[in-house]
PDB file of C-alpha atoms in Angstrom:
ATOM      1  CA  MET A  22      47.728  87.593 -88.107  1.00 56.00           C
ATOM      2  CA  ASP A  23      51.229  86.207 -87.554  1.00 75.00           C
ATOM      3  CA  VAL A  24      54.171  87.843 -85.831  1.00 82.00           C
ATOM      4  CA  TRP A  25      55.786  88.967 -89.085  1.00 83.00           C
ATOM      5  CA  ARG A  26      52.653  90.787 -90.271  1.00 83.00           C
ATOM      6  CA  ILE A  27      52.251  92.425 -86.879  1.00 84.00           C
ATOM      7  CA  THR A  28      55.874  93.579 -86.988  1.00 86.00           C
ATOM      8  CA  LEU A  29      55.470  95.028 -90.480  1.00 86.00           C
ATOM      9  CA  ALA A  30      52.252  96.792 -89.486  1.00 85.00           C
ATOM     10  CA  ALA A  31      53.957  98.292 -86.424  1.00 85.00           C
ATOM     11  CA  LEU A  32      56.904  99.465 -88.523  1.00 88.00           C
ATOM     12  CA  ARG A  33      54.608 101.038 -91.109  1.00 89.00           C
ATOM     13  CA  ARG A  34      52.742 102.929 -88.361  1.00 88.00           C
ATOM     14  CA  TRP A  35      55.800 103.942 -86.369  1.00 90.00           C
ATOM     15  CA  TYR A  36      54.450 107.489 -86.111  1.00 90.00           C
ATOM     16  CA  ILE A  37      51.622 106.074 -83.966  1.00 89.00           C
ATOM     17  CA  LEU A  38      53.598 103.422 -82.099  1.00 90.00           C
ATOM     18  CA  LEU A  39      56.488 105.600 -80.946  1.00 92.00           C
ATOM     19  CA  PRO A  40      54.391 108.387 -79.338  1.00 92.00           C
ATOM     20  CA  LEU A  41      52.300 105.809 -77.504  1.00 92.00           C
ATOM     21  CA  LEU A  42      55.427 104.060 -76.238  1.00 92.00           C
ATOM     22  CA  ALA A  43      56.840 107.379 -75.088  1.00 93.00           C
ATOM     23  CA  LEU A  44      53.579 108.125 -73.273  1.00 92.00           C
ATOM     24  CA  THR A  45      53.752 104.683 -71.650  1.00 91.00           C
ATOM     25  CA  GLY A  46      57.298 105.303 -70.455  1.00 91.00           C
ATOM     26  CA  TRP A  47      56.339 108.643 -68.981  1.00 92.00           C
ATOM     27  CA  GLY A  48      53.339 107.114 -67.213  1.00 89.00           C
ATOM     28  CA  ALA A  49      55.420 104.268 -65.766  1.00 88.00           C
ATOM     29  CA  TRP A  50      58.095 106.672 -64.524  1.00 88.00           C
ATOM     30  CA  THR A  51      55.516 108.979 -62.941  1.00 86.00           C
ATOM     31  CA  ALA A  52      53.629 106.133 -61.274  1.00 84.00           C
ATOM     32  CA  GLY A  53      56.845 104.610 -59.963  1.00 79.00           C
ATOM     33  CA  ASN A  54      57.969 107.867 -58.398  1.00 79.00           C
ATOM     34  CA  GLY A  55      54.619 108.153 -56.642  1.00 76.00           C
ATOM     35  CA  ILE A  56      55.134 104.875 -54.778  1.00 78.00           C
ATOM     36  CA  GLN A  57      57.083 104.986 -51.558  1.00 80.00           C
ATOM     37  CA  PRO A  58      59.606 102.232 -50.813  1.00 84.00           C
ATOM     38  CA  GLU A  59      59.003  99.563 -48.199  1.00 87.00           C
ATOM     39  CA  TYR A  60      61.341  98.881 -45.306  1.00 91.00           C
ATOM     40  CA  GLU A  61      62.267  95.369 -44.295  1.00 92.00           C
ATOM     41  CA  ALA A  62      63.168  94.387 -40.723  1.00 94.00           C
ATOM     42  CA  GLN A  63      64.521  91.000 -39.692  1.00 94.00           C
ATOM     43  CA  ALA A  64      64.976  89.237 -36.367  1.00 96.00           C
ATOM     44  CA  THR A  65      66.106  85.833 -35.121  1.00 96.00           C
ATOM     45  CA  ILE A  66      65.238  84.000 -31.894  1.00 96.00           C
ATOM     46  CA  MET A  67      65.980  80.592 -30.411  1.00 96.00           C
ATOM     47  CA  LEU A  68      63.788  78.491 -28.124  1.00 95.00           C
ATOM     48  CA  THR A  69      65.495  77.412 -24.927  1.00 94.00           C
ATOM     49  CA  PRO A  70      64.636  74.655 -22.419  1.00 93.00           C
ATOM     50  CA  GLY A  71      63.679  75.269 -18.783  1.00 89.00           C
ATOM     51  CA  THR A  72      66.255  75.402 -16.021  1.00 88.00           C
ATOM     52  CA  ALA A  73      64.641  72.736 -13.845  1.00 88.00           C
ATOM     53  CA  ALA A  74      63.488  69.234 -14.596  1.00 85.00           C
ATOM     54  CA  THR A  75      59.862  68.281 -14.108  1.00 84.00           C
ATOM     55  CA  GLU A  76      57.708  65.217 -14.390  1.00 86.00           C
ATOM     56  CA  VAL A  77      54.853  67.194 -15.985  1.00 89.00           C
ATOM     57  CA  PRO A  78      54.838  66.539 -19.729  1.00 91.00           C
ATOM     58  CA  ASN A  79      55.262  69.602 -21.887  1.00 92.00           C
ATOM     59  CA  PRO A  80      52.308  70.169 -24.249  1.00 92.00           C
ATOM     60  CA  TYR A  81      54.678  71.001 -27.095  1.00 93.00           C
ATOM     61  CA  GLY A  82      56.745  67.889 -26.744  1.00 89.00           C
ATOM     62  CA  GLY A  83      60.360  68.648 -27.595  1.00 91.00           C
ATOM     63  CA  LEU A  84      61.929  72.016 -28.411  1.00 93.00           C
ATOM     64  CA  GLU A  85      61.922  71.341 -32.154  1.00 93.00           C
ATOM     65  CA  GLU A  86      58.221  70.519 -32.075  1.00 94.00           C
ATOM     66  CA  ALA A  87      57.587  73.651 -30.017  1.00 94.00           C
ATOM     67  CA  ASN A  88      59.480  75.717 -32.610  1.00 95.00           C
ATOM     68  CA  GLN A  89      57.294  74.417 -35.444  1.00 95.00           C
ATOM     69  CA  ALA A  90      54.070  74.827 -33.440  1.00 94.00           C
ATOM     70  CA  VAL A  91      54.782  78.436 -32.476  1.00 95.00           C
ATOM     71  CA  GLY A  92      55.601  79.262 -36.106  1.00 94.00           C
ATOM     72  CA  ILE A  93      52.217  77.904 -37.183  1.00 94.00           C
ATOM     73  CA  VAL A  94      50.436  79.955 -34.515  1.00 94.00           C
ATOM     74  CA  LEU A  95      52.141  83.221 -35.505  1.00 95.00           C
ATOM     75  CA  ASN A  96      51.335  82.722 -39.183  1.00 93.00           C
ATOM     76  CA  SER A  97      47.658  82.091 -38.459  1.00 93.00           C
ATOM     77  CA  THR A  98      44.799  84.457 -39.211  1.00 93.00           C
ATOM     78  CA  GLU A  99      44.123  85.064 -35.512  1.00 93.00           C
ATOM     79  CA  SER A 100      47.663  86.288 -34.911  1.00 94.00           C
ATOM     80  CA  ARG A 101      47.502  88.626 -37.901  1.00 94.00           C
ATOM     81  CA  ALA A 102      44.234  90.010 -36.574  1.00 95.00           C
ATOM     82  CA  GLN A 103      45.959  90.835 -33.305  1.00 94.00           C
ATOM     83  CA  ILE A 104      48.717  92.639 -35.231  1.00 94.00           C
ATOM     84  CA  VAL A 105      46.077  94.639 -37.095  1.00 94.00           C
ATOM     85  CA  GLU A 106      44.444  95.658 -33.803  1.00 94.00           C
ATOM     86  CA  GLN A 107      47.773  97.117 -32.711  1.00 93.00           C
ATOM     87  CA  GLY A 108      47.998  99.153 -35.932  1.00 93.00           C
ATOM     88  CA  LEU A 109      51.083  97.301 -37.156  1.00 94.00           C
ATOM     89  CA  SER A 110      52.019  95.692 -40.463  1.00 93.00           C
ATOM     90  CA  THR A 111      50.574  92.321 -41.426  1.00 93.00           C
ATOM     91  CA  GLU A 112      53.185  91.818 -44.137  1.00 93.00           C
ATOM     92  CA  TYR A 113      55.396  89.553 -42.086  1.00 95.00           C
ATOM     93  CA  GLU A 114      56.659  86.008 -42.322  1.00 94.00           C
ATOM     94  CA  VAL A 115      57.682  83.677 -39.508  1.00 95.00           C
ATOM     95  CA  VAL A 116      59.931  80.808 -40.608  1.00 95.00           C
ATOM     96  CA  PRO A 117      60.936  78.165 -38.045  1.00 95.00           C
ATOM     97  CA  GLU A 118      64.062  76.354 -39.191  1.00 92.00           C
ATOM     98  CA  SER A 119      63.523  72.659 -39.820  1.00 90.00           C
ATOM     99  CA  ARG A 120      64.854  70.323 -37.097  1.00 89.00           C
ATOM    100  CA  SER A 121      66.115  73.266 -35.128  1.00 92.00           C
ATOM    101  CA  THR A 122      65.048  75.619 -32.346  1.00 94.00           C
ATOM    102  CA  ILE A 123      65.848  78.754 -34.371  1.00 96.00           C
ATOM    103  CA  MET A 124      63.067  80.963 -35.767  1.00 96.00           C
ATOM    104  CA  TYR A 125      63.390  83.800 -38.307  1.00 97.00           C
ATOM    105  CA  PHE A 126      61.175  86.889 -38.628  1.00 96.00           C
ATOM    106  CA  THR A 127      60.829  89.105 -41.684  1.00 95.00           C
ATOM    107  CA  VAL A 128      58.595  92.193 -41.596  1.00 95.00           C
ATOM    108  CA  ARG A 129      57.809  94.764 -44.281  1.00 92.00           C
ATOM    109  CA  ALA A 130      56.219  98.153 -43.592  1.00 92.00           C
ATOM    110  CA  ASP A 131      55.881 101.596 -45.134  1.00 89.00           C
ATOM    111  CA  ASP A 132      58.245 103.110 -42.545  1.00 91.00           C
ATOM    112  CA  PRO A 133      61.143 101.652 -40.553  1.00 92.00           C
ATOM    113  CA  GLU A 134      59.561 102.328 -37.146  1.00 94.00           C
ATOM    114  CA  THR A 135      56.494 100.237 -37.961  1.00 94.00           C
ATOM    115  CA  ALA A 136      58.674  97.406 -39.261  1.00 94.00           C
ATOM    116  CA  VAL A 137      60.755  97.292 -36.075  1.00 95.00           C
ATOM    117  CA  THR A 138      57.709  97.605 -33.800  1.00 95.00           C
ATOM    118  CA  THR A 139      55.975  94.754 -35.611  1.00 96.00           C
ATOM    119  CA  GLY A 140      59.023  92.545 -35.113  1.00 95.00           C
ATOM    120  CA  VAL A 141      59.053  93.295 -31.376  1.00 96.00           C
ATOM    121  CA  ALA A 142      55.334  92.544 -31.155  1.00 96.00           C
ATOM    122  CA  LEU A 143      55.844  89.166 -32.851  1.00 96.00           C
ATOM    123  CA  ILE A 144      58.565  88.201 -30.360  1.00 96.00           C
ATOM    124  CA  ASP A 145      56.252  89.181 -27.508  1.00 95.00           C
ATOM    125  CA  MET A 146      53.552  86.981 -29.050  1.00 95.00           C
ATOM    126  CA  VAL A 147      55.974  84.032 -29.049  1.00 95.00           C
ATOM    127  CA  GLU A 148      56.633  84.492 -25.331  1.00 94.00           C
ATOM    128  CA  ALA A 149      52.925  84.857 -24.613  1.00 94.00           C
ATOM    129  CA  GLU A 150      52.074  81.730 -26.621  1.00 94.00           C
ATOM    130  CA  LEU A 151      54.687  79.619 -24.845  1.00 94.00           C
ATOM    131  CA  THR A 152      53.698  80.836 -21.380  1.00 94.00           C
ATOM    132  CA  ALA A 153      49.939  80.468 -21.910  1.00 94.00           C
ATOM    133  CA  ARG A 154      50.034  76.938 -23.289  1.00 93.00           C
ATOM    134  CA  GLN A 155      52.586  75.578 -20.805  1.00 94.00           C
ATOM    135  CA  SER A 156      50.894  77.262 -17.835  1.00 93.00           C
ATOM    136  CA  ALA A 157      47.579  75.754 -18.920  1.00 93.00           C
ATOM    137  CA  ALA A 158      49.290  72.353 -18.807  1.00 91.00           C
ATOM    138  CA  GLU A 159      50.583  73.181 -15.277  1.00 92.00           C
ATOM    139  CA  VAL A 160      54.221  73.107 -16.280  1.00 92.00           C
ATOM    140  CA  PRO A 161      56.288  74.920 -13.625  1.00 92.00           C
ATOM    141  CA  SER A 162      57.690  78.230 -14.805  1.00 90.00           C
ATOM    142  CA  SER A 163      61.230  77.051 -14.130  1.00 90.00           C
ATOM    143  CA  SER A 164      60.656  74.101 -16.439  1.00 92.00           C
ATOM    144  CA  GLN A 165      58.905  75.959 -19.235  1.00 93.00           C
ATOM    145  CA  TYR A 166      60.434  76.602 -22.634  1.00 94.00           C
ATOM    146  CA  GLY A 167      61.582  80.164 -23.199  1.00 94.00           C
ATOM    147  CA  ILE A 168      63.233  82.216 -25.935  1.00 94.00           C
ATOM    148  CA  ASP A 169      66.570  83.821 -26.475  1.00 95.00           C
ATOM    149  CA  VAL A 170      66.741  86.782 -28.910  1.00 95.00           C
ATOM    150  CA  LEU A 171      69.737  86.160 -31.139  1.00 95.00           C
ATOM    151  CA  ALA A 172      69.161  89.200 -33.384  1.00 95.00           C
ATOM    152  CA  PRO A 173      66.677  91.903 -32.357  1.00 95.00           C
ATOM    153  CA  PRO A 174      64.415  93.429 -35.013  1.00 94.00           C
ATOM    154  CA  SER A 175      66.276  95.932 -37.169  1.00 93.00           C
ATOM    155  CA  VAL A 176      65.805  97.469 -40.599  1.00 91.00           C
ATOM    156  CA  LEU A 177      68.301  96.146 -43.104  1.00 80.00           C
ATOM    157  CA  GLU A 178      67.316  97.890 -46.336  1.00 80.00           C
ATOM    158  CA  ALA A 179      64.654  99.731 -48.271  1.00 82.00           C
ATOM    159  CA  ILE A 180      62.752  97.567 -50.741  1.00 80.00           C
ATOM    160  CA  TYR A 181      61.623  98.970 -54.109  1.00 78.00           C
ATOM    161  CA  ASP A 182      59.761  95.901 -55.315  1.00 75.00           C
ATOM    162  CA  GLY A 183      56.418  97.710 -55.330  1.00 75.00           C
ATOM    163  CA  LYS A 184      57.781 100.533 -57.443  1.00 78.00           C
ATOM    164  CA  LEU A 185      59.377  98.173 -59.943  1.00 81.00           C
ATOM    165  CA  ARG A 186      56.261  96.009 -60.023  1.00 83.00           C
ATOM    166  CA  VAL A 187      53.984  98.936 -60.832  1.00 85.00           C
ATOM    167  CA  GLN A 188      56.362 100.241 -63.482  1.00 86.00           C
ATOM    168  CA  ALA A 189      56.604  96.814 -65.089  1.00 89.00           C
ATOM    169  CA  ILE A 190      52.823  96.382 -65.177  1.00 91.00           C
ATOM    170  CA  ILE A 191      52.243  99.824 -66.669  1.00 91.00           C
ATOM    171  CA  GLY A 192      55.031  99.308 -69.193  1.00 91.00           C
ATOM    172  CA  ILE A 193      53.736  95.942 -70.378  1.00 93.00           C
ATOM    173  CA  LEU A 194      50.124  97.076 -70.613  1.00 93.00           C
ATOM    174  CA  GLY A 195      51.036 100.355 -72.304  1.00 92.00           C
ATOM    175  CA  ALA A 196      53.283  98.672 -74.869  1.00 92.00           C
ATOM    176  CA  SER A 197      50.565  96.112 -75.638  1.00 92.00           C
ATOM    177  CA  VAL A 198      47.948  98.815 -76.123  1.00 93.00           C
ATOM    178  CA  ALA A 199      50.307 100.839 -78.328  1.00 91.00           C
ATOM    179  CA  LEU A 200      50.987  97.808 -80.515  1.00 91.00           C
ATOM    180  CA  VAL A 201      47.295  96.963 -80.819  1.00 91.00           C
ATOM    181  CA  VAL A 202      46.398 100.551 -81.749  1.00 92.00           C
ATOM    182  CA  ALA A 203      49.135 100.699 -84.412  1.00 89.00           C
ATOM    183  CA  VAL A 204      48.083  97.375 -85.954  1.00 90.00           C
ATOM    184  CA  LEU A 205      44.387  98.294 -85.932  1.00 90.00           C
ATOM    185  CA  PHE A 206      45.133 101.645 -87.565  1.00 90.00           C
ATOM    186  CA  ASP A 207      47.152  99.862 -90.241  1.00 88.00           C
ATOM    187  CA  ASP A 208      44.261  97.454 -90.865  1.00 87.00           C
ATOM    188  CA  ILE A 209      41.780 100.333 -91.157  1.00 90.00           C
ATOM    189  CA  VAL A 210      43.999 102.213 -93.604  1.00 88.00           C
ATOM    190  CA  GLY A 211      44.466  99.053 -95.661  1.00 85.00           C
ATOM    191  CA  LEU A 212      40.714  98.415 -95.697  1.00 87.00           C
ATOM    192  CA  VAL A 213      39.971 101.964 -96.882  1.00 88.00           C
ATOM    193  CA  ARG A 214      42.565 101.694 -99.630  1.00 84.00           C
ATOM    194  CA  ARG A 215      41.212  98.361-100.816  1.00 84.00           C
ATOM    195  CA  ARG A 216      37.705  99.782-100.984  1.00 85.00           C
ATOM    196  CA  ARG A 217      38.933 102.731-103.015  1.00 84.00           C
ATOM    197  CA  ARG A 218      40.737 100.441-105.435  1.00 84.00           C
ATOM    198  CA  ARG A 219      37.631  98.284-105.840  1.00 84.00           C
ATOM    199  CA  ARG A 220      35.473 101.350-106.501  1.00 84.00           C
ATOM    200  CA  LYS A 221      37.962 102.647-109.042  1.00 84.00           C
ATOM    201  CA  ALA A 222      38.122  99.256-110.733  1.00 83.00           C
ATOM    202  CA  ARG A 223      34.309  99.117-110.937  1.00 83.00           C
ATOM    203  CA  ALA A 224      34.178 102.628-112.371  1.00 80.00           C
ATOM    204  CA  ASP A 225      36.788 101.690-114.981  1.00 78.00           C
ATOM    205  CA  GLU A 226      34.809  98.580-115.865  1.00 80.00           C
ATOM    206  CA  LEU A 227      31.662 100.634-116.316  1.00 79.00           C
ATOM    207  CA  VAL A 228      33.476 103.107-118.555  1.00 80.00           C
ATOM    208  CA  ASP A 229      34.955 100.286-120.654  1.00 75.00           C
ATOM    209  CA  SER A 230      31.550  98.601-120.927  1.00 78.00           C
ATOM    210  CA  ALA A 231      29.944 101.862-122.058  1.00 75.00           C
ATOM    211  CA  GLU A 232      32.640 102.387-124.702  1.00 76.00           C
ATOM    212  CA  GLU A 233      32.265  98.816-125.969  1.00 74.00           C
ATOM    213  CA  ALA A 234      28.485  99.241-126.109  1.00 73.00           C
ATOM    214  CA  ARG A 235      28.820 102.435-128.167  1.00 74.00           C
ATOM    215  CA  THR A 236      31.303 100.745-130.514  1.00 74.00           C
ATOM    216  CA  ASP A 237      29.054  97.706-131.047  1.00 65.00           C
ATOM    217  CA  ASP A 238      26.007  99.918-131.667  1.00 65.00           C
ATOM    218  CA  GLY A 239      27.856 101.923-134.295  1.00 65.00           C
ATOM    219  CA  ALA A 240      28.992  98.754-136.040  1.00 63.00           C
ATOM    220  CA  GLU A 241      25.416  97.381-136.128  1.00 62.00           C
ATOM    221  CA  ARG A 242      24.099 100.588-137.627  1.00 64.00           C
ATOM    222  CA  ALA A 243      26.821 100.602-140.250  1.00 60.00           C
ATOM    223  CA  ASN A 244      26.034  97.018-141.337  1.00 61.00           C
ATOM    224  CA  GLU A 245      22.320  97.284-142.216  1.00 54.00           C
ATOM    225  CA  VAL A 246      20.433  94.488-144.027  1.00 51.00           C
ATOM    226  CA  ASP A 247      18.115  95.260-146.993  1.00 48.00           C
ATOM    227  CA  PRO A 248      14.924  93.230-146.303  1.00 50.00           C
ATOM    228  CA  ALA A 249      13.895  93.178-150.060  1.00 48.00           C
ATOM    229  CA  GLU A 250      17.076  91.611-151.380  1.00 48.00           C
ATOM    230  CA  GLY A 251      18.407  90.024-148.256  1.00 50.00           C
ATOM    231  CA  VAL A 252      21.815  91.502-148.981  1.00 48.00           C
ATOM    232  CA  THR A 253      23.890  93.257-146.400  1.00 48.00           C
ATOM    233  CA  THR A 254      24.646  96.744-147.534  1.00 47.00           C
ATOM    234  CA  GLU A 255      27.529  98.490-146.001  1.00 50.00           C
ATOM    235  CA  VAL A 256      26.746 102.130-145.607  1.00 46.00           C
ATOM    236  CA  PRO A 257      29.893 104.154-145.643  1.00 49.00           C
ATOM    237  CA  SER A 258      30.255 106.508-142.865  1.00 46.00           C
ATOM    238  CA  ARG A 259      31.234 109.253-145.330  1.00 47.00           C
ATOM    239  CA  VAL A 260      30.027 109.534-148.986  1.00 46.00           C
ATOM    240  CA  PRO A 261      32.762 110.827-151.239  1.00 49.00           C
ATOM    241  CA  ARG A 262      31.745 113.999-152.962  1.00 51.00           C
ATOM    242  CA  GLU A 263      32.337 114.309-156.703  1.00 51.00           C
ATOM    243  CA  PRO A 264      34.493 117.280-157.433  1.00 51.00           C
ATOM    244  CA  ASP A 265      32.827 120.170-159.148  1.00 51.00           C
ATOM    245  CA  ARG A 266      33.506 120.574-162.879  1.00 51.00           C
ATOM    246  CA  PRO A 267      33.075 123.723-164.880  1.00 52.00           C
ATOM    247  CA  ASP A 268      29.886 124.088-166.974  1.00 52.00           C
ATOM    248  CA  ALA A 269      31.887 124.415-170.158  1.00 48.00           C
ATOM    249  CA  GLU A 270      33.500 121.031-169.591  1.00 49.00           C
ATOM    250  CA  VAL A 271      30.111 119.471-168.959  1.00 43.00           C
ATOM    251  CA  ARG A 272      28.678 120.983-172.195  1.00 49.00           C
ATOM    252  CA  SER A 273      31.631 119.903-174.251  1.00 47.00           C
ATOM    253  CA  SER A 274      31.280 116.370-173.029  1.00 48.00           C
ATOM    254  CA  ARG A 275      27.639 116.383-174.006  1.00 49.00           C
ATOM    255  CA  ASP A 276      28.365 117.800-177.461  1.00 49.00           C
ATOM    256  CA  THR A 277      30.998 115.181-178.224  1.00 47.00           C
ATOM    257  CA  SER A 278      28.732 112.305-177.441  1.00 45.00           C
ATOM    258  CA  PRO A 279      27.291 110.304-180.471  1.00 49.00           C
ATOM    259  CA  VAL A 280      24.191 111.585-182.217  1.00 44.00           C
ATOM    260  CA  GLY A 281      22.205 108.532-181.464  1.00 43.00           C
ATOM    261  CA  GLU A 282      22.929 108.870-177.845  1.00 41.00           C
ATOM    262  CA  ARG A 283      21.877 112.534-177.871  1.00 42.00           C
ATOM    263  CA  SER A 284      18.551 111.698-179.538  1.00 34.00           C
TER     264      SER A 284
END
């Protein structure tokens, strides 16, 4: 079935399509209102070098390499598990800027307090990661890389992506189901009508055949063949009746006939 036929079927069954679309709209609106918005918090830090020089090599290499390495650690499964243990949101993203010492944090949570707390916990994890790895390499604390918080975690806006996403999904699915139901109903109605027309046509054919059979049978009976003479004798359907004549007229006709004929 092509698009044009589907469109015509939907237009013919508008009394089914429109109520289903209205029900879909109501369901999408209700479901969207039941979803709470998410709150997004952002933060920015910068890695800084140590204050004293040292001959001990840093395990991270340079500051840019340390920035990329710490970003990988915070985005790992182990770090997210630690966030879960603290009861915070795992919907965060750590993005170290390429060829730079700047790192960006983005956190989403159901409430602003959780979003901010998760951002603070991620910054603490950066400090802990830097200290643990450099201390294990015996880098003096005065020579270790540190961090400088350029923008502390703060909620910027409420995000309604989840609400819009749910409404869009319900709307698309509901509209598709409404269209399918309308087209199927149109096909069923068309099938029933075609069957009725075929039955009526067969009944008319049977009636016509019966009438033709009766007509042919009457014609055969009217044209009977005499087996003795082999001549077809047409038997009239109605024998004309001779009109009645008075007895006096009959007698007078007999009296006026010739004598030889009377004898």
